[in-house]
Every structure is written in structure tokens, then in C-alpha cells.
GROMACS .gro file of C-alpha atoms in nm:
model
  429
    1UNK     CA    1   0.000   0.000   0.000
    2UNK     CA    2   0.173   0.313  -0.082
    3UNK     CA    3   0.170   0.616   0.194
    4UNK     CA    4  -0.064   0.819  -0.030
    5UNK     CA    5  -0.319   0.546  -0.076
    6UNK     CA    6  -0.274   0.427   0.320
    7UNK     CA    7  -0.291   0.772   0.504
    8UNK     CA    8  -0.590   0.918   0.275
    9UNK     CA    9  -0.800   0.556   0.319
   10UNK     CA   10  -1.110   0.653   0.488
   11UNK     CA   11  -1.126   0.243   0.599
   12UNK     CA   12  -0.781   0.142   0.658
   13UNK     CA   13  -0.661   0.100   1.041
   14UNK     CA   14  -0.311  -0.072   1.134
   15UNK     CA   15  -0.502  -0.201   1.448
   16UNK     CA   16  -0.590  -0.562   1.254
   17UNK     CA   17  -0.196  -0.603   1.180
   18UNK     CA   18  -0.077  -0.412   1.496
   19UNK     CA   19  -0.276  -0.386   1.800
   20UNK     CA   20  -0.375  -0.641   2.075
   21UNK     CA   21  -0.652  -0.621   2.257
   22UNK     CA   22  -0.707  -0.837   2.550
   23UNK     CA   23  -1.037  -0.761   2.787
   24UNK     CA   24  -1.081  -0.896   3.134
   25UNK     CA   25  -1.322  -1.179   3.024
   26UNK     CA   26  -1.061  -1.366   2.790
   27UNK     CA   27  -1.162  -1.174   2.451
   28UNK     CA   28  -0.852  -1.098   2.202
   29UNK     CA   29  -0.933  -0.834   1.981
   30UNK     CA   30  -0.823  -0.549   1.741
   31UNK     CA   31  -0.892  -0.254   1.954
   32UNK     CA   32  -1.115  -0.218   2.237
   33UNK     CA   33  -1.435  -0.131   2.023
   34UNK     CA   34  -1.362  -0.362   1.761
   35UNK     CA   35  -1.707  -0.602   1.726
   36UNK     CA   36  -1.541  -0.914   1.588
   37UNK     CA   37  -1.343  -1.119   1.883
   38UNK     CA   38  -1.050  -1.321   1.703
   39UNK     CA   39  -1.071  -1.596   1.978
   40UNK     CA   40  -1.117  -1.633   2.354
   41UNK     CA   41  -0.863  -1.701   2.593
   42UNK     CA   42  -1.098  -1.933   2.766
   43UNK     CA   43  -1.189  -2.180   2.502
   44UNK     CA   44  -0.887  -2.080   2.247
   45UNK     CA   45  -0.496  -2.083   2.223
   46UNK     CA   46  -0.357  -1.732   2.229
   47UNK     CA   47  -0.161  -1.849   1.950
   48UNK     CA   48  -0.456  -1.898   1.737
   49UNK     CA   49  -0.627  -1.567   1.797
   50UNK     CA   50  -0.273  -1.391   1.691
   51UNK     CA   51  -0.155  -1.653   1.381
   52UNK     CA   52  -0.301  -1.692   1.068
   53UNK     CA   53  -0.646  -1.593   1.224
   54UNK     CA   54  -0.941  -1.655   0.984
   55UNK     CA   55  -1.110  -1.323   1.148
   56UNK     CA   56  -0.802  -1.138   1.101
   57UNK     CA   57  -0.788  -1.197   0.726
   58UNK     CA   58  -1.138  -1.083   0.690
   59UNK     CA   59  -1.065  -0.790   0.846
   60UNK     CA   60  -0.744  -0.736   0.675
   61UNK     CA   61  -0.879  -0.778   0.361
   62UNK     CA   62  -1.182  -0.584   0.372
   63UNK     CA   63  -0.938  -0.298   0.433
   64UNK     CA   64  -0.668  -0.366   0.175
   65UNK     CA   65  -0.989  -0.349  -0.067
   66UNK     CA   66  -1.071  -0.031   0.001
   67UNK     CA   67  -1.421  -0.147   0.210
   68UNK     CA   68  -1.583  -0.108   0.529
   69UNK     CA   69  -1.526  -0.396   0.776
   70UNK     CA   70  -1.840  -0.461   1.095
   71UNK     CA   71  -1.549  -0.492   1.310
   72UNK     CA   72  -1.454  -0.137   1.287
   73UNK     CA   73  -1.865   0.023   1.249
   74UNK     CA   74  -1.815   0.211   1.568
   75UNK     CA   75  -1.517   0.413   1.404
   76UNK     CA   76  -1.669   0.479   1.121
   77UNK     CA   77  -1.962   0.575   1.266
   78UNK     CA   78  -1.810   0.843   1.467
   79UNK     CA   79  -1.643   0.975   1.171
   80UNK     CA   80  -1.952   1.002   0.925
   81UNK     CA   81  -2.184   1.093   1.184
   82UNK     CA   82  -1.978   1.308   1.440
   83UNK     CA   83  -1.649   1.376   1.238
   84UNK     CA   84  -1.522   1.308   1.547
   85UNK     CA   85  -1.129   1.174   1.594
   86UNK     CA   86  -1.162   0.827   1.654
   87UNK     CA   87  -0.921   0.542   1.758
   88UNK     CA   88  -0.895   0.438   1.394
   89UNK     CA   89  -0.704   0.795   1.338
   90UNK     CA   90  -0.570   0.756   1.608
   91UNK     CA   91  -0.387   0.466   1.531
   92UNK     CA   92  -0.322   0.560   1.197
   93UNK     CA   93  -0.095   0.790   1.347
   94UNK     CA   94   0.038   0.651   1.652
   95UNK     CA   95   0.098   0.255   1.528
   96UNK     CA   96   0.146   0.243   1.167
   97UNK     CA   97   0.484   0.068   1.100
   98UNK     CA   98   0.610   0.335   0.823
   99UNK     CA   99   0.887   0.110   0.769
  100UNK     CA  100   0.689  -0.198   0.650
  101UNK     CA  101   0.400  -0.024   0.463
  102UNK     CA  102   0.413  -0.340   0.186
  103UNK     CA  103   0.280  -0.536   0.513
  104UNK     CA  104  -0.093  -0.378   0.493
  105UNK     CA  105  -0.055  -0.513   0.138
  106UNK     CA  106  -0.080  -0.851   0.295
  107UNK     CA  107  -0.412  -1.010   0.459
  108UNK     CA  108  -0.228  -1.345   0.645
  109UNK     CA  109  -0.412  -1.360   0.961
  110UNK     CA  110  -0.139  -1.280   1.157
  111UNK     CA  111  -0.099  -0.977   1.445
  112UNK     CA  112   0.286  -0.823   1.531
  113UNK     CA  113   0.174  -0.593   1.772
  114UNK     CA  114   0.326  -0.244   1.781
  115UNK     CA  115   0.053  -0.168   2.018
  116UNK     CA  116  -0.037  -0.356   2.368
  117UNK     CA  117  -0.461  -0.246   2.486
  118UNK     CA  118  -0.417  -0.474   2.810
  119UNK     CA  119  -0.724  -0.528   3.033
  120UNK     CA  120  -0.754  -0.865   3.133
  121UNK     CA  121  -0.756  -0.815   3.506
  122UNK     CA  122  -1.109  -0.646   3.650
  123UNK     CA  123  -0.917  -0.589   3.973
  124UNK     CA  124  -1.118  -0.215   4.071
  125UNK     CA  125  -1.173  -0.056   4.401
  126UNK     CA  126  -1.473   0.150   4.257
  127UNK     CA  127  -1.816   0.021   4.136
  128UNK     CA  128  -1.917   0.301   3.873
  129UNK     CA  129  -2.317   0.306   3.828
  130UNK     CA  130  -2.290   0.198   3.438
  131UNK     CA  131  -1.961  -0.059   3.491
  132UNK     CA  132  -2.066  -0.460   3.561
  133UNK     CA  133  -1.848  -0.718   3.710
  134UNK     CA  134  -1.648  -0.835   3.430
  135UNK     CA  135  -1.461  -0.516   3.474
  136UNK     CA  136  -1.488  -0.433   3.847
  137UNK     CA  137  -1.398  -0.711   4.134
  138UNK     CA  138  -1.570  -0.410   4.379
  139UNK     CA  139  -1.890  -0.445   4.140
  140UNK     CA  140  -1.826  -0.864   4.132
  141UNK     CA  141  -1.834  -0.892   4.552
  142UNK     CA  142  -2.150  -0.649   4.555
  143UNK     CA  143  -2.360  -0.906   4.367
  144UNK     CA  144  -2.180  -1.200   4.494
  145UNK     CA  145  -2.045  -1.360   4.136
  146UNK     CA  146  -1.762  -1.482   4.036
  147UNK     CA  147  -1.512  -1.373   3.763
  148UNK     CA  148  -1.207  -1.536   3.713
  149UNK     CA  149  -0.859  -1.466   3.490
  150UNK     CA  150  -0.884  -1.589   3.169
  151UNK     CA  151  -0.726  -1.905   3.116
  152UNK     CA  152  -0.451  -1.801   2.898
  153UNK     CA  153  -0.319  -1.480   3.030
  154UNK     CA  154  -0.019  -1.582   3.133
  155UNK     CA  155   0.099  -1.677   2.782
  156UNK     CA  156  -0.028  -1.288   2.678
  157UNK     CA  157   0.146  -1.158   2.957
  158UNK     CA  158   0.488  -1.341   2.864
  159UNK     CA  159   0.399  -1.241   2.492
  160UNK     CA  160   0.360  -0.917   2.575
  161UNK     CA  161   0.737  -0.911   2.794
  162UNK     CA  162   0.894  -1.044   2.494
  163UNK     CA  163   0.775  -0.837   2.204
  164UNK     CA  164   0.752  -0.462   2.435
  165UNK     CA  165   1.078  -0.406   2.276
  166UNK     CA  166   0.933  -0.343   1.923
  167UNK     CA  167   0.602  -0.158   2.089
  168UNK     CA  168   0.527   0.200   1.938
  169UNK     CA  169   0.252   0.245   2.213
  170UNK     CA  170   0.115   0.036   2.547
  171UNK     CA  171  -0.216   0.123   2.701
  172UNK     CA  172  -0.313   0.035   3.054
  173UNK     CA  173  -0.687  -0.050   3.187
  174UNK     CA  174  -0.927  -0.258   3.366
  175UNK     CA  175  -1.048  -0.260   3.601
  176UNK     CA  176  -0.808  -0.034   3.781
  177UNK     CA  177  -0.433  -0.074   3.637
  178UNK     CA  178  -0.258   0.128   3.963
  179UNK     CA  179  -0.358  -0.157   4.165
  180UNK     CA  180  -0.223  -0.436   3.916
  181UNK     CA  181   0.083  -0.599   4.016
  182UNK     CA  182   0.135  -0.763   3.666
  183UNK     CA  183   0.164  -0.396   3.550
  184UNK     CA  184   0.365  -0.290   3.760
  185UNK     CA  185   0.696  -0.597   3.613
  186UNK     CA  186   0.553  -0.503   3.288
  187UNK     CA  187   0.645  -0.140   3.300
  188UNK     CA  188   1.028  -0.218   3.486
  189UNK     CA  189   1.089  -0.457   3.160
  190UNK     CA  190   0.929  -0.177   2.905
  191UNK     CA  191   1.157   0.098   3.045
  192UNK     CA  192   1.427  -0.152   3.043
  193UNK     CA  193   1.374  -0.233   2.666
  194UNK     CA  194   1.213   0.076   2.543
  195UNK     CA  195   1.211   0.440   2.744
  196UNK     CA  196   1.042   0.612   2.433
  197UNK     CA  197   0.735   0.409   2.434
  198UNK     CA  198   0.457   0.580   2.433
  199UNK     CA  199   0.282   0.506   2.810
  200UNK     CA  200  -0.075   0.579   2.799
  201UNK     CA  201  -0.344   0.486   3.162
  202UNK     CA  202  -0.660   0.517   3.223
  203UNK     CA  203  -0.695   0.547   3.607
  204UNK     CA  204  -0.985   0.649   3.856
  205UNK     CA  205  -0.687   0.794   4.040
  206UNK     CA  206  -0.836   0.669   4.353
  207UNK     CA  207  -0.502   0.541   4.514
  208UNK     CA  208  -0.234   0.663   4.341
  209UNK     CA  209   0.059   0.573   4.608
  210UNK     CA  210   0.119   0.243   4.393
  211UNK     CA  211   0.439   0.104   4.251
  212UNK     CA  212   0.280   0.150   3.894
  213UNK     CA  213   0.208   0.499   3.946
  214UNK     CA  214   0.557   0.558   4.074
  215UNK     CA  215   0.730   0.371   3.749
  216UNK     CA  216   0.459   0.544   3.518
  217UNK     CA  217   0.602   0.883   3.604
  218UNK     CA  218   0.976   0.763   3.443
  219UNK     CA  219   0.821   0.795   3.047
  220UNK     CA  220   0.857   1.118   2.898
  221UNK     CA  221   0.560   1.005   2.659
  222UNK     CA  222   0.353   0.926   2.928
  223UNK     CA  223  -0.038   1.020   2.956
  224UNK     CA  224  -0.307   0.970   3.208
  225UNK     CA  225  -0.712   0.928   3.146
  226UNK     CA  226  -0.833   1.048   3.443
  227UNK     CA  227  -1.198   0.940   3.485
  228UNK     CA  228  -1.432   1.175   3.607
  229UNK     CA  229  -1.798   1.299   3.483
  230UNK     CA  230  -1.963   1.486   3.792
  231UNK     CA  231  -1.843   1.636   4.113
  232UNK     CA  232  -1.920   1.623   4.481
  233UNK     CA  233  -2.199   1.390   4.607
  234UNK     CA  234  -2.287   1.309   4.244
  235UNK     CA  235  -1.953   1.203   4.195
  236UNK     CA  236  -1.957   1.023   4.486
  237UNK     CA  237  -2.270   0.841   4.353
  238UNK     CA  238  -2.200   0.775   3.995
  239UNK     CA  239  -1.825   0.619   4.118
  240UNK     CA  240  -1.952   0.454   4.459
  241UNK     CA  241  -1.763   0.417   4.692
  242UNK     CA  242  -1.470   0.694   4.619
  243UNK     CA  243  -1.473   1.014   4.763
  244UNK     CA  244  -1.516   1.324   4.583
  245UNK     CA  245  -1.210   1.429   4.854
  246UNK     CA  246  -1.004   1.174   4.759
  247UNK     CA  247  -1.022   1.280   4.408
  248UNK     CA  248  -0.957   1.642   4.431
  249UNK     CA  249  -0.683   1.564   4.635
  250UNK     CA  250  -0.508   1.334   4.379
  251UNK     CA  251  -0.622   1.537   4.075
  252UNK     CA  252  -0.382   1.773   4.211
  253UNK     CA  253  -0.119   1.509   4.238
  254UNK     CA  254  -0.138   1.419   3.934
  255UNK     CA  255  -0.196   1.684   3.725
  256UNK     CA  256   0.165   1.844   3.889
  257UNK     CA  257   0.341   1.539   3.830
  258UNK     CA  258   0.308   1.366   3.531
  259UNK     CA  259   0.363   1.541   3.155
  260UNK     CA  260   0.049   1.488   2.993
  261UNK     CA  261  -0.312   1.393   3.110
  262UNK     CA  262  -0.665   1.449   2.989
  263UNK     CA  263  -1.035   1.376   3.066
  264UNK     CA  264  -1.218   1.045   3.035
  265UNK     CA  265  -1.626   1.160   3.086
  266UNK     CA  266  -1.930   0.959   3.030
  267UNK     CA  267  -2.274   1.151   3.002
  268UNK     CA  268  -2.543   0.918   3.166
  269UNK     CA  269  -2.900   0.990   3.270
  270UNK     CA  270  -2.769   1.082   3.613
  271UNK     CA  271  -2.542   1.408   3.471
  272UNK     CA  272  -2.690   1.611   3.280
  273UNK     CA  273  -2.614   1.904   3.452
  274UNK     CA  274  -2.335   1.808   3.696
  275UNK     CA  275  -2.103   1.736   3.391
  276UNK     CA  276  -2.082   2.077   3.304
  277UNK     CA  277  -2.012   2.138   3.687
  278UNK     CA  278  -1.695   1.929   3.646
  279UNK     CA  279  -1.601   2.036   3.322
  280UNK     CA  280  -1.610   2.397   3.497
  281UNK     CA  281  -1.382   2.228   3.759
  282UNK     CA  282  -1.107   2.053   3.588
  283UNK     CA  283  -1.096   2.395   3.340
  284UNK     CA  284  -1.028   2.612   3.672
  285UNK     CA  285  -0.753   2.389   3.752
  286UNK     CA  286  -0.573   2.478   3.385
  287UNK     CA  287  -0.706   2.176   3.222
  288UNK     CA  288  -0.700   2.310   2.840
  289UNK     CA  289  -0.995   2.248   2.631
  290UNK     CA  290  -0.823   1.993   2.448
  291UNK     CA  291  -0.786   1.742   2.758
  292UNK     CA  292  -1.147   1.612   2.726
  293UNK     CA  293  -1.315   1.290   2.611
  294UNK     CA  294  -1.679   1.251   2.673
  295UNK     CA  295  -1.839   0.931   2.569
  296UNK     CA  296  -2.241   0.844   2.609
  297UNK     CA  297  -2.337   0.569   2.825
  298UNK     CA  298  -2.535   0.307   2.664
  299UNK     CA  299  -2.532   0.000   2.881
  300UNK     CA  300  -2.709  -0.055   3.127
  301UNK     CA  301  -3.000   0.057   2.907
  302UNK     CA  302  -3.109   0.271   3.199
  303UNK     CA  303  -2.787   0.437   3.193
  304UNK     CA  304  -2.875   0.659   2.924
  305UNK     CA  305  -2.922   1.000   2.934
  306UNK     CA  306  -3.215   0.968   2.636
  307UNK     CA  307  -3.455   0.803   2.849
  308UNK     CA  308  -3.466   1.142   3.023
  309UNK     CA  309  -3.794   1.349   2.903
  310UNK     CA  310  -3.740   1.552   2.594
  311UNK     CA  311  -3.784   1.879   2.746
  312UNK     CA  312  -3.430   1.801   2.964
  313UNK     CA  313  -3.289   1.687   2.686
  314UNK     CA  314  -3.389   1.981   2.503
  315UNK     CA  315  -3.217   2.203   2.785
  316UNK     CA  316  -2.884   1.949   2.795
  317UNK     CA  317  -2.875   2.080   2.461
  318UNK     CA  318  -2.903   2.402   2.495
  319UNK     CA  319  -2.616   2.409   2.798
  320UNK     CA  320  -2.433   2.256   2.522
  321UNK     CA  321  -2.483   2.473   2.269
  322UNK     CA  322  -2.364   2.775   2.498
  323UNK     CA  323  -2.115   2.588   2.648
  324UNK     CA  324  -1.964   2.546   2.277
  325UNK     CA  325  -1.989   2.914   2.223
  326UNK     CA  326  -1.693   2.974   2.506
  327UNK     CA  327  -1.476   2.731   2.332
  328UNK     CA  328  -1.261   2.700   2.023
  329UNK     CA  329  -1.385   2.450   1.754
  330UNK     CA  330  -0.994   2.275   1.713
  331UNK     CA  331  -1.014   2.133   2.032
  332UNK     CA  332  -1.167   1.807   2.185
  333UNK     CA  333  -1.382   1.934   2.412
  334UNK     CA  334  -1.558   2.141   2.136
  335UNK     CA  335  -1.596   1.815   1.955
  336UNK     CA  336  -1.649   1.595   2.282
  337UNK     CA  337  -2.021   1.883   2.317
  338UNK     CA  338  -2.094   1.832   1.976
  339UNK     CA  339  -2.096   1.436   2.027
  340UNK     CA  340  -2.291   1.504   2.303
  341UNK     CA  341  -2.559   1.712   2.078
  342UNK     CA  342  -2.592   1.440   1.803
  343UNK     CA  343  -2.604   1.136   2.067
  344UNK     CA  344  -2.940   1.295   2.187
  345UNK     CA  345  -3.241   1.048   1.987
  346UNK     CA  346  -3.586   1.189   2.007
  347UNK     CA  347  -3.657   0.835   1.926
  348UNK     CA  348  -3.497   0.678   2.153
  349UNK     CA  349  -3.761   0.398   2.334
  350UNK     CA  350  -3.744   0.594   2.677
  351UNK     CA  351  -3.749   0.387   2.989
  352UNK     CA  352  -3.781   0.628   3.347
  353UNK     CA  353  -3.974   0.375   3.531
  354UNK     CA  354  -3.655   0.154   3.469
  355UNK     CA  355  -3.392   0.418   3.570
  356UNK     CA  356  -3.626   0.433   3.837
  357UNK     CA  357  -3.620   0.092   3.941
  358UNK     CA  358  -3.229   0.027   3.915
  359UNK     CA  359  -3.102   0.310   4.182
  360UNK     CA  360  -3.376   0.214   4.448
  361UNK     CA  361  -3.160  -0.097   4.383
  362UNK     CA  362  -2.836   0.101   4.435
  363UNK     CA  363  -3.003   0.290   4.712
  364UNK     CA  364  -3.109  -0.037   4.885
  365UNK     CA  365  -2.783  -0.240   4.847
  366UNK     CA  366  -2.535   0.120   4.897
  367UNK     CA  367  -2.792   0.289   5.149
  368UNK     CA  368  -2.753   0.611   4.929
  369UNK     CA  369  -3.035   0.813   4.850
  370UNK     CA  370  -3.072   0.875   4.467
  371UNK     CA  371  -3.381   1.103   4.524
  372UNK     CA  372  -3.231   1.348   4.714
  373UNK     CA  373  -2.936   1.373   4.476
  374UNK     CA  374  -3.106   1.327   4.129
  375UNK     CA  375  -3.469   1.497   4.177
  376UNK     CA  376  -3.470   1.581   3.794
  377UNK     CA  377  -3.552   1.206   3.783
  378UNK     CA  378  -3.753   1.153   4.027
  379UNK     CA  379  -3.947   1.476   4.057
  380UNK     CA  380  -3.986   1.471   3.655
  381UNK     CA  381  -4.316   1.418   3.503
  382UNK     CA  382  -4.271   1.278   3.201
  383UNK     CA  383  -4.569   1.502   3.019
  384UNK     CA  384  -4.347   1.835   2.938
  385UNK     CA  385  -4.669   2.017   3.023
  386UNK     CA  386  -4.691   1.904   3.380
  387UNK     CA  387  -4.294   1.962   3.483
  388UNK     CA  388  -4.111   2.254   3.589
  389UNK     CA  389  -3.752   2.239   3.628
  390UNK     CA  390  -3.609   2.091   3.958
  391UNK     CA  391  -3.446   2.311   4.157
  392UNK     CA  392  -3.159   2.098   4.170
  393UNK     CA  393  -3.140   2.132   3.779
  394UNK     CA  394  -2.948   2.420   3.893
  395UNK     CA  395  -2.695   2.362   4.183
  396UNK     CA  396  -2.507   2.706   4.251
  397UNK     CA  397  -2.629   3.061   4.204
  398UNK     CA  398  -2.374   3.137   3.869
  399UNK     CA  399  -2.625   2.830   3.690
  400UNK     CA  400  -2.899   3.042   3.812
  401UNK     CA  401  -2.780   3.338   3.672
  402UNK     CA  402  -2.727   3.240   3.345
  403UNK     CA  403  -3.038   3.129   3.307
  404UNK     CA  404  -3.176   3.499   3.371
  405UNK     CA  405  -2.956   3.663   3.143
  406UNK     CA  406  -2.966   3.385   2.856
  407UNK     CA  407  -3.279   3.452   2.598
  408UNK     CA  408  -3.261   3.172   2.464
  409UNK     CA  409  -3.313   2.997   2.810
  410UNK     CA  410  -3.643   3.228   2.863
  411UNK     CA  411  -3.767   3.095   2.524
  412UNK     CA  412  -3.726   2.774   2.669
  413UNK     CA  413  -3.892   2.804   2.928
  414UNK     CA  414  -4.219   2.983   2.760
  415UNK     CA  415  -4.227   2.720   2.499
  416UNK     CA  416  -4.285   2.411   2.715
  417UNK     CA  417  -4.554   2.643   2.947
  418UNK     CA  418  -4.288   2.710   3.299
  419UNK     CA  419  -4.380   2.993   3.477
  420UNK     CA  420  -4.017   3.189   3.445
  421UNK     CA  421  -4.064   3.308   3.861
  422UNK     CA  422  -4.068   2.922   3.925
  423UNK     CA  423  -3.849   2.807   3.707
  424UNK     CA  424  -3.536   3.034   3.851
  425UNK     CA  425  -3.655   3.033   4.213
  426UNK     CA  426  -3.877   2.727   4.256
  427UNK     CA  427  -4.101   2.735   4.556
  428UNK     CA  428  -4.039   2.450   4.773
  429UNK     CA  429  -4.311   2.214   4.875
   0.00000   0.00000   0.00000
């Protein structure tokens, strides 16, 4: 494939010839959203997912072709529909082995990783409101199952050891990869091997006086994905059992000691207000627009932020929309709101009554109180004509502010019938 024809290809990704992907229930695949598995550690050698794989060669092929592959829809949906950056630019950029283009010429089946995605361990402290046991032992223990290692890790783990010399780019996850001791040899023998590699983790940051931590901090190319979404109680909530303390504490940490960080955010029915409260927070700590990813929670289906009433999802929009008119269109977080605009569905089959039903769940097993901190939920009529705003809708006086001055707020309000008095000062009952 020449460099012309590679780089301009709106299908090809180096992922199917360079990436590995392993997730905490034994899956091997290209990337982390790729949809086709090549083989499962569980029922399949780890040789066979990586050698002369019959999934691989599909894949492969599709792309040397010119076509679209299923594996790879997500990309390409974020790239037609959101022009968003995905992970297949991404890797175009980061993993492509320059030096052997003629190999994407070649559709063998076979993976040489220049890029490690290593999850297999669901080893997690925190038991975040849209996560599931597979990847959180805190989320495992609350509903009493059992998840165990994938049979064939340890041959991935001594792959991995063997080939980090050649890697362009390792990515740590989980569950929660401070707490991993199998990280923690892995990145001794990768600074060993290879200082330059690109070091990239996503952490909760919820203990980050760790050996990995500690070793992370000797890359020059390293980067952190700090996971946050929300901030005080609702934080506390939405990433039960870690304090909102705790974090602000080591956001500071962190953010002073290692080179390069940014923003992993996922909207969900429970924030749509409170994640422009943290996005206001990380931003007055000198987090630049472009250290923000915001992805939309889809499972659990009453996760979602579309089974919300129209009318809030007509004013998530609109915070949106003004929110976008402080920042500059070349940066993520510009493009991170716009996702956020087109992921709204008016057609979305809304469910409240099963939002509803999971946090008195939560509530019961946690003994937290979702009505006190969510009342957009639970004081929401679903008939636009019925509801006014929550109070809690907005949370400090600034919010309420805005909402005076802002037009376009006040033609809100008028068009779905609020009384303007109640809806900035709502009378409590």
C-alpha cells in the first residue's frame, strides 16, 4: 500500500496487523471497540487468535480493498456521523509501522503488535453506576459472582514481555491498572527495553501511592485518562464508593506530576447538569480544552441519558450549545459537546420507570439516597406540560444566573408552558 493510498484511506486502520486487545473476560481483539473477537482465551490458544487468524484476514482484507469492515462500524460511525477523531485515526498515526507499509498489502491472519490495549484483570476498588463485574472485582463482591482470569493470560502476559521491545505504544486499563501488580513488572521490563514508548493509563486515580504509578512517572511520553464525569456527592454516587475528597486531592497530584493527562467523561441519565459542573472544575484547575473525552453511556440501558424526558434533553442541549460558544472548535472538548448534541435520539424507546427501578436498587444495596441527589428524575413528570424544572437542575447561584440573562433559556422556558418566577426560584413544597 503506498503512503498516499494508506494515510488518505477513509477504511484502513493498522489495528488488525498491529494492535492487541485483551479484555478482562478472555476476549482478544483489534482494539477495544472492535465487534469481531478473534478468539477467547478461555476456550482458544492465544496463538490462534494472533496466527493466521481466519477473522483477522477478513478484516485485513476488507481494508486492503478499500471497504468497510463490521469490526470497525463504531469508528466509522463516529467519523460520518460526528467527524469526530476516533481510535482508527488515532492509530493511523500513533501505530502504523512506516517502515513496513508493503505489510498492509498482505491479509495473512497474523498480528505483530506495535501496540499492547491490556485489560484482562477487572481488579477495581470502585463500582461506577454503568460498569458490571467483568470489569470491576468491587462491582463482582457487591452481587456475589464470580469472575475469574482468563485461562490463557499468562501466555499474553509473557507475549507481551517479549515483544515490548518493538512496541510504538502500550495502554493500561481494567479494572483499575494502579492496583495491578502484573503492571507494575511489565512497566520495569518496558523501560528496560524501550524508554520512548509511548505510556498511555486510564486510572480512577483513587489510590495513586502504587508502585505503577511511581514507574509510570519515568516515560517522557507518558499520559493519564483520568476518569471523572460529575463532582461532589454526584460524583460520589455515579463512582460509589470513592470520595469526591479523595479525588480532588489526587487530581492535584497528578496533574503536577506527570507530563500529559486528559479527561475520560461519560454523560449518563444521572449528569446532565453536573457534567458541566466538572467540566467547569477541571478547566479552573488549567485543564486546556483539548484534555477532554466525553463518551455516552449506553449499557445498562437505563444508563442513558435519552430516556430522560425531551424537554431536559432539550435544555442538555441548549447548555451545550452555549457551552460550545466559550470554546474554540480545534479542540476536543468542542468536539467531545458536539458528540454530546448528536447522541441525543428523540426516538430513543425511553425507559424512566426503569432508571427508576435500578437506583432504588443502588439505594437499597449502597444505602444512598438517589432522590435526594437526582430529583430531575424523580421529581420529573414525564408530560413536558406538567414539569417545571427541579431546583436541583441548577446547583449554585452562577447556573442560576445564566439562566436569567440567557434569551434563549427564557424561550425555553415559555415554549414548554414554565412559569419563568418558578423556574429560577422554585417554591419548595
Amino acid at each position: 500500500m503506498k503512503p498516499k493510498q494508506l494515510f488518505e484511506s477513509k477504511t484502513f486502520c493498522p489495528a488488525p496487523w498491529n494492535n492487541l486487545y485483551v479484555a478482562p473476560d478472555g476476549d482478544v481483539k483489534t482494539c477495544s471497540i472492535g465487534a469481531s473477537p478473534l478468539g477467547n482465551l478461555n476456550t482458544d490458544t492465544f496463538a490462534s487468535c494472533i496466527t493466521s487468524n481466519p477473522v483477522l484476514k477478513e478484516i485485513q482484507g476488507a481494508m486492503i480493498n478499500g471497504k468497510y469492515h463490521s469490526n470497525c462500524a463504531e469508528c466509522y460511525k463516529l467519523e460520518t456521523e460526528q467527524d469526530a477523531y476516533s481510535l482508527r485515526k488515532h492509530y493511523k498515526r500513533t501505530l502504523t509501522r512506516t517502515d513496513r507499509l508493503e505489510s498492509y498489502d498482505t491479509n495473512d491472519g497474523d498480528l505483530i503488535p506495535t501496540g499492547f490495549d491490556l485489560r484482562y484483570d477487572n481488579t477495581c476498588q470502585n463500582a461506577c453506576v454503568y460498569c458490571f463485574p467483568a470489569l470491576s472485582s468491587r462491582w463482582a463482591k457487591e452481587l456475589g459472582v464470580t469472575v475469574n482470569r482468563a485461562d490463557g493470560v499468562e501466555d499474553v502476559k509473557q507475549f507481551v514481555l517479549d515483544n515490548l521491545a518493538n512496541a510504538k505504544e502500550v495502554y493500561l486499563a481494567g479494572g483499575e491498572p494502579l492496583i495491578n501488580k502484573d503492571f507494575a513488572q511489565l512497566l520495569e521490563t518496558l523501560y528496560e527495553v524501550n524508554p520512548d514508548c509511548k505510556l498511555r493509563i486510564n486510572s480512577n486515580i483513587k489510590n495513586i501511592h502504587t508502585p505503577v504509578f511511581e514507574l509510570s512517572k519515568k516515560f517522557k511520553k507518558l499520559r493519564y485518562t483520568i476518569s471523572a464525569e460529575s463532582t461532589g456527592e454526584h460524583y460520589q454516587y455515579i463512582r460509589y464508593p470513592q470520595t469526591w475528597s479523595s479525588f480532588a486531592k489526587n487530581i492535584d497530584i497528578v496533574i503536577n506530576e506527570v507530563p500529559s493527562y486528559n479527561f475520560n467523561m461519560v454523560l449518563n441519565v444521572l449528569n446532565p447538569v453536573a457534567l458541566f459542573d466538572c467540566i467547569d472544575y477541571l478547566m479552573e484547575r488549567g485543564v486546556h480544552e483539548n484534555g477532554f473525552v466525553i463518551h455516552h453511556a449506553t449499557s445498562p440501558t437505563w444508563s442513558n441519558i435519552n430516556n430522560l424526558p425531551d424537554w431536559q434533553l432539550d435544555y442538555f442541549v441548549l447548555r451545550c450549545t452555549q457551552l460550545q460558544k466559550t470554546l474554540d472548535p480545534k479542540y476536543s472538548l468542542y468536539n467531545a459537546i458536539e458528540g454530546c448534541i448528536n447522541f441525543i435520539d428523540s426516538k430513543y424507546k425511553k425507559d424512566i420507570d426503569d432508571t427508576r427501578t435500578n437506583l432504588l436498587l443502588l439505594d437499597q444495596r449502597r444505602k444512598l439516597n438517589s432522590k435526594e441527589l437526582f430529583p430531575h428524575i424523580w421529581e420529573s413528570n414525564m408530560e413536558k406540560e406538567e414539569t417545571i424544572m427541579p431546583v436541583d437542575m441548577f446547583n449554585n447561584k452562577q447556573q442560576k444566573k445564566e439562566a436569567e440573562d440567557q434569551d434563549a433559556e427564557l424561550d425555553w422556558a415559555e415554549t414548554y408552558g414554565v412559569n419563568t418566577e418558578d423556574f429560577l426560584s422554585p417554591k419548595k413544597t
